[in-house]
Coordinates of C-alpha atoms and ligand atoms in Angstrom, one line a residue:
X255 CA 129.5 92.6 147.1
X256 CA 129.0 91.9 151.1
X257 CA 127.6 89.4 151.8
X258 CA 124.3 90.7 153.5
X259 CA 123.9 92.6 149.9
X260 CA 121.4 90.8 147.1
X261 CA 121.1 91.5 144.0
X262 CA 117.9 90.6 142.1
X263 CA 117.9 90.3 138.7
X264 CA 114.7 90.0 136.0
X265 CA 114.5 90.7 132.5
X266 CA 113.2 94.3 132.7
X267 CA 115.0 95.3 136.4
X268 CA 117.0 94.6 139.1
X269 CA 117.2 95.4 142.8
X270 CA 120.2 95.9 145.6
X271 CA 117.9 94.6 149.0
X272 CA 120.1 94.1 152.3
X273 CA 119.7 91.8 155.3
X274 CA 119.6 94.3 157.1
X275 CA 116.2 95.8 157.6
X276 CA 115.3 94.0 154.3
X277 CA 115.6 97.1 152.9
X278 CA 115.7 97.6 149.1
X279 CA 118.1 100.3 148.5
X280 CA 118.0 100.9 144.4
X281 CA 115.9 99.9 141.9
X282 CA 116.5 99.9 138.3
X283 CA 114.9 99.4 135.1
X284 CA 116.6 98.4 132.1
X285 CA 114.8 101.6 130.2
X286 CA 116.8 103.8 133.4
X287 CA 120.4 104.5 133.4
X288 CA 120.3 105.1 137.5
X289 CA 118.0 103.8 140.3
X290 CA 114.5 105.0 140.4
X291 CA 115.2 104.7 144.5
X292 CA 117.6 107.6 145.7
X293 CA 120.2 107.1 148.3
X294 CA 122.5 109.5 149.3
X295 CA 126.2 109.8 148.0
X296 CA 126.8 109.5 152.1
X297 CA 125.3 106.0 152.1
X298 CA 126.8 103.9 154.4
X299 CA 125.7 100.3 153.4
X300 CA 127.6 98.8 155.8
X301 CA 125.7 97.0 159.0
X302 CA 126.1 99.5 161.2
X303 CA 123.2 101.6 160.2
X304 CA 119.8 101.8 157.9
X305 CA 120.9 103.2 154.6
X306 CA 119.8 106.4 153.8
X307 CA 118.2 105.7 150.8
X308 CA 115.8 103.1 149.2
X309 CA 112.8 101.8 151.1
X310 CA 113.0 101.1 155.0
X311 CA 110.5 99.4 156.9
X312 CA 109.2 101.3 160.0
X313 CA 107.8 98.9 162.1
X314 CA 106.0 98.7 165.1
X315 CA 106.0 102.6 165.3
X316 CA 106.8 105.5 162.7
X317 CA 108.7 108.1 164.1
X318 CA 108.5 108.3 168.2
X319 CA 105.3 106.5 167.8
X320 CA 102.0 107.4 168.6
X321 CA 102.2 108.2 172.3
X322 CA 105.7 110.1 171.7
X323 CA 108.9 109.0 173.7
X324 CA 109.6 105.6 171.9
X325 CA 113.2 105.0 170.1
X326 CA 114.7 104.2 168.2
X327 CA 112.9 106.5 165.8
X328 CA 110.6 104.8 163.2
X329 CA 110.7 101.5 164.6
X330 CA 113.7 98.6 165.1
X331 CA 112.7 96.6 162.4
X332 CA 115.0 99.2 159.8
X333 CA 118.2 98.5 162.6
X334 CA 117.1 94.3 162.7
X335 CA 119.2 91.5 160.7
X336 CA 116.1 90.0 158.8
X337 CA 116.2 86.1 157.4
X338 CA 117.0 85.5 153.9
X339 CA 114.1 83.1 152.8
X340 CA 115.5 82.6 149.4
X341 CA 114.3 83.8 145.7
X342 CA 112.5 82.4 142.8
X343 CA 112.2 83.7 139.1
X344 CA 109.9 83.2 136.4
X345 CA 110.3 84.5 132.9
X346 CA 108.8 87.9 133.7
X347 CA 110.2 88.2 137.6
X348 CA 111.9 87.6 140.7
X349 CA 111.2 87.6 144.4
X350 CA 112.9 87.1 147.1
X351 CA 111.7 86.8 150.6
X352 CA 112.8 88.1 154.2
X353 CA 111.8 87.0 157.7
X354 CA 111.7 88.6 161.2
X355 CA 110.5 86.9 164.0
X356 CA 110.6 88.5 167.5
X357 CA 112.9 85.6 168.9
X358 CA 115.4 87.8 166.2
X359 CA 115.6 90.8 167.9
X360 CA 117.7 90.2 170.7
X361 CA 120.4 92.7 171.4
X362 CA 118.4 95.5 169.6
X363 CA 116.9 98.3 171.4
X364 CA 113.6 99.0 170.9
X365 CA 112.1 95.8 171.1
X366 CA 111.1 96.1 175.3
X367 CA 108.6 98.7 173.6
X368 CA 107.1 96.0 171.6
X369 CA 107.1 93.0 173.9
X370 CA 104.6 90.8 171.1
X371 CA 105.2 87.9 169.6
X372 CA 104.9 88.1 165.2
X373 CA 106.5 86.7 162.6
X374 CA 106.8 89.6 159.7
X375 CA 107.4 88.6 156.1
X376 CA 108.6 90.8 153.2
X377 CA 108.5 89.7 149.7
X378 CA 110.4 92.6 146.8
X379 CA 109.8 91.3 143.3
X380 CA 111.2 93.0 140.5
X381 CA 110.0 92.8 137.0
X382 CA 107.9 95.5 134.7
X383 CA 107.5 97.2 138.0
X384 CA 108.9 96.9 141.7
X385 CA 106.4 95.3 144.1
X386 CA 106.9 95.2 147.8
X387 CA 104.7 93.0 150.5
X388 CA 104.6 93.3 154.1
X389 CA 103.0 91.0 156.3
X390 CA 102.9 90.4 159.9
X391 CA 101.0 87.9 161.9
X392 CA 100.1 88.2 165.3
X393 CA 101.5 85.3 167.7
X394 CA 100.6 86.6 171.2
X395 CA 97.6 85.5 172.8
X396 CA 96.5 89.3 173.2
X397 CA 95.9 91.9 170.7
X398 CA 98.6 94.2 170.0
X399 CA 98.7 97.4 167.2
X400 CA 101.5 98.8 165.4
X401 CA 102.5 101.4 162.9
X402 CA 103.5 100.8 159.5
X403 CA 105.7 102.9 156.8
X404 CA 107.6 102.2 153.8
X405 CA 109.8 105.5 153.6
X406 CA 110.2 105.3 149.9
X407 CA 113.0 107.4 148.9
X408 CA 112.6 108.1 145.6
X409 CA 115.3 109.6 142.7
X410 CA 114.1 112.9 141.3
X411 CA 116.0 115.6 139.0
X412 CA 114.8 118.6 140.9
X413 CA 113.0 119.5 144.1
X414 CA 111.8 122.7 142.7
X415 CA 110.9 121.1 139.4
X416 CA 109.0 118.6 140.0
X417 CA 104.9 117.5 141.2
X418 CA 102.7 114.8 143.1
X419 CA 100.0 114.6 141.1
X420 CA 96.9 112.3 143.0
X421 CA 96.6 114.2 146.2
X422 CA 94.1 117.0 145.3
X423 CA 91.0 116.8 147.7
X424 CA 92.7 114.2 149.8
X425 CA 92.5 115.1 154.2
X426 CA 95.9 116.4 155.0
X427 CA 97.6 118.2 158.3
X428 CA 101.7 118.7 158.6
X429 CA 101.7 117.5 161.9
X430 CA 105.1 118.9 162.9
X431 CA 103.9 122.6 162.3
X432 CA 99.7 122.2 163.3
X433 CA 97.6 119.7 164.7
X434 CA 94.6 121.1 162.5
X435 CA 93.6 119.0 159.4
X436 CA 92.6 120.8 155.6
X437 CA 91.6 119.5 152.2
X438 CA 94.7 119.4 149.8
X439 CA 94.2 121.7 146.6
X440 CA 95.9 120.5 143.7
X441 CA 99.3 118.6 143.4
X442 CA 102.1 119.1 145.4
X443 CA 104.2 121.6 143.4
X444 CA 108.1 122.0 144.0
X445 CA 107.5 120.6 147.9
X446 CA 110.8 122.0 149.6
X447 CA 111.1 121.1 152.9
X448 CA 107.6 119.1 152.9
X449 CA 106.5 116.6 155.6
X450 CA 102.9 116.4 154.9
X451 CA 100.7 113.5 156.1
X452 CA 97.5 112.3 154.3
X453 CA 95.1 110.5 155.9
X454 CA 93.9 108.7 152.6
X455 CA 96.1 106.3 150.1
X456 CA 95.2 106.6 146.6
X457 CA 97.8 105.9 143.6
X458 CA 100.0 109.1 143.4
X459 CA 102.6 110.3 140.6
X460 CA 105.8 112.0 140.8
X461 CA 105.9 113.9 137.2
X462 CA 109.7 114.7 136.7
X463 CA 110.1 116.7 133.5
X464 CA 114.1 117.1 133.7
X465 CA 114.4 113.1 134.6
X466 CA 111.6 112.8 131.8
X467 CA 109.6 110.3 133.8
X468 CA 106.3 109.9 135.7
X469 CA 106.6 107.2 139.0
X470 CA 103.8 105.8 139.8
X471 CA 103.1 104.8 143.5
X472 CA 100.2 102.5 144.3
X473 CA 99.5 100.8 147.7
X474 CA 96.8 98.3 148.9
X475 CA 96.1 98.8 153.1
X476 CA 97.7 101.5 153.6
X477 CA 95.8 104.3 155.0
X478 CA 98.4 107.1 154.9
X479 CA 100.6 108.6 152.8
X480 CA 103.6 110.4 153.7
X481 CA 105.3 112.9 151.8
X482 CA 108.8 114.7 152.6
X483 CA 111.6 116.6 152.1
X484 CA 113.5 118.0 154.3
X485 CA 115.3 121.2 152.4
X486 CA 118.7 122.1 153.1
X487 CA 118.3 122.9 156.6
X488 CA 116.8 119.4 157.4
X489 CA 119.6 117.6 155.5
X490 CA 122.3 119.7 157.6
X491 CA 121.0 117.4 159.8
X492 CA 121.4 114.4 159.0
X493 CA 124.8 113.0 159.0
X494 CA 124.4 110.5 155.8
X495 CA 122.9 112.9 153.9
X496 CA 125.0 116.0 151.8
X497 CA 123.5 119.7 152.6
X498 CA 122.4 120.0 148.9
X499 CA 121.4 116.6 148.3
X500 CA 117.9 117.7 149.2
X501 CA 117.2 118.7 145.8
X502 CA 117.4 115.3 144.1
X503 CA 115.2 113.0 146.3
X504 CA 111.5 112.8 147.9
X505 CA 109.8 110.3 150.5
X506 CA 106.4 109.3 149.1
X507 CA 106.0 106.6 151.5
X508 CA 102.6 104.4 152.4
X509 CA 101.7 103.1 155.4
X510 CA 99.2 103.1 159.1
X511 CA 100.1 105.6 161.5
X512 CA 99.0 107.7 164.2
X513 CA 95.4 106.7 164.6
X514 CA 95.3 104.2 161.5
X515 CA 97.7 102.0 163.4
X516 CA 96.8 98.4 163.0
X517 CA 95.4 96.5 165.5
X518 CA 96.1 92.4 165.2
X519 CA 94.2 90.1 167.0
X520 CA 95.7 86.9 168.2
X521 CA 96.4 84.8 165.2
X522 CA 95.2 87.3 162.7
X523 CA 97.7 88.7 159.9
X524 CA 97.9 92.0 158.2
X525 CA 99.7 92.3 154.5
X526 CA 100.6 95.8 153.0
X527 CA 101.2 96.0 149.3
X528 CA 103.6 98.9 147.6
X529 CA 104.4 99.0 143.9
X530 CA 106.4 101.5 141.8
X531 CA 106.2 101.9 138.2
X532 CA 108.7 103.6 136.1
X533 CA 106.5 105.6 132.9
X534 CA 107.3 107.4 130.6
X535 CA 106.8 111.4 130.5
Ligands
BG6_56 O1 116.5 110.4 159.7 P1 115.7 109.2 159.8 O2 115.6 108.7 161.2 O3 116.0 108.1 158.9 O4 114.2 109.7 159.4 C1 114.0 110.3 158.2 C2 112.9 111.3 158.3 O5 111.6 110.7 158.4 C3 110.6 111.6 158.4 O6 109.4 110.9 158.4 C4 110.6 112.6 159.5 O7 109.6 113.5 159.5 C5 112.0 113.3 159.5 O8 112.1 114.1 160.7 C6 113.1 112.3 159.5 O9 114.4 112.9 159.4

């Protein structure tokens, strides 16, 4: 395995996380034969690129940020090499624990966009269930804001067989086709193509009848949920990322964007919490 590869291992699970952008790219239970996480058969785990799959970290903006025109798109902290801290188990889990600190970024673009100083930690521990923290402190002697996301990729066995169940009543707009806001009805059924924002987070499901298994997403601070998909025109695309491999994966990601961005006072920290659970139809 390379070396910026880890492998965590508890009694119930393990995770693959990478240096690079800390990001977790499966995640497996012992009672699943594949990862709960997608990534795509295209995945490149190599250095040279976030891997399309798994969780990355958009930080400081999500997207082109807020006020449009940043890159690269959804932040650098996805692209950055993060710090290994080190891991500790118990006899129900492990966690391990990554570092970025701005003095880290040198050599990345992006980061003359974000000109702060912060120290971001994230902890994955996998057990029963996989639980992600981020946390960021604010080092500057000046407030600064940011955008958060965890861009969940999640495994599924069939775009147009499957719901997210939790979102009925919640405020939602797809900001890429209308800036105008509506109340979702009901679950989100068979969501081709989706990229739906809501401006609420509240502990979702992804019911998967041909997978046979409900994933439960919960988040603590976040103030958004994303969901999407981008159908097979969307995945055309994307380089790292087969035309029809659109059907087995959606984003249910958690996070502070657009007007819910942070904002960090000198000295003051922010933590966002993200599990998954693996249940039973
Ligand atoms: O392709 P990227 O940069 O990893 O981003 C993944 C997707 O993220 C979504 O949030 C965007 O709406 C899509 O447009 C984008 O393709």
């Amino acid at each position: 395995m390379e070396k910026h590869l880890h492998e965590l291992e508890s009694p119930t699970s393990k995770a693959l996380v990478s240096d690079y952008g800390a990001q977790v790219a499966q995640w497996t239970p012992n009672s699943t034969e594949t990862s709960v996480l997608w990534t795509s058969n295209l995945a490149d785990f190599s250095p040279s690129a976030p891997i399309r799959g798994g969780i990355p970290v958009m930080f400081p903006w999500f997207n082109a940020g807020r006020f449009p025109g940043l890159a690269p798109k959804h932040g650098f902290a996805r692209f950055a090499h993060w710090n290994f801290e080190g891991e500790s188990s118990d006899s129900t889990s492990t966690t391990a624990t990554w570092t970025l600190k701005s003095a880290d970024l040198e050599g990345l673009n992006g980061p003359e966009h974000f000109t702060y100083q912060f120290e971001a930690r994230y902890e994955v521990t996998v057990g029963e269930d996989l639980n992600v923290r981020f946390h960021v402190e604010n080092l500057t002697d000046e407030e600064f804001s940011f955008e958060l996301a965890l861009h969940t990729y999640f495994r599924i066995g069939d775009i147009e067989n499957v719901q997210v169940e939790g979102v009925d009543g919640l405020d939602a707009c797809n900001p890429f086709l209308s800036p105008e806001h509506f109340s979702q009805e009901g679950p989100l059924v068979n969501p081709v193509g989706i990229d739906r924002v809501f401006y609420e987070s509240k502990p979702v499901e992804i019911v998967d009848p041909v997978l046979n298994r409900r994933v439960r997403i919960s988040a603590t601070n976040a103030s958004n949920m994303i969901v999407w998909n981008p159908a097979e025109t969307g995945a055309a695309g994307i380089p790292d990322m087969e035309d029809q491999e659109y059907r087995q994966m959606i984003c249910v990601e958690a996070g502070r964007i657009y007007d819910q961005a942070v904002n960090l006072a000198p000295g003051e920290s922010f933590e966002l919490a993200y599990r998954v659970q693996c249940l039973p139809l």
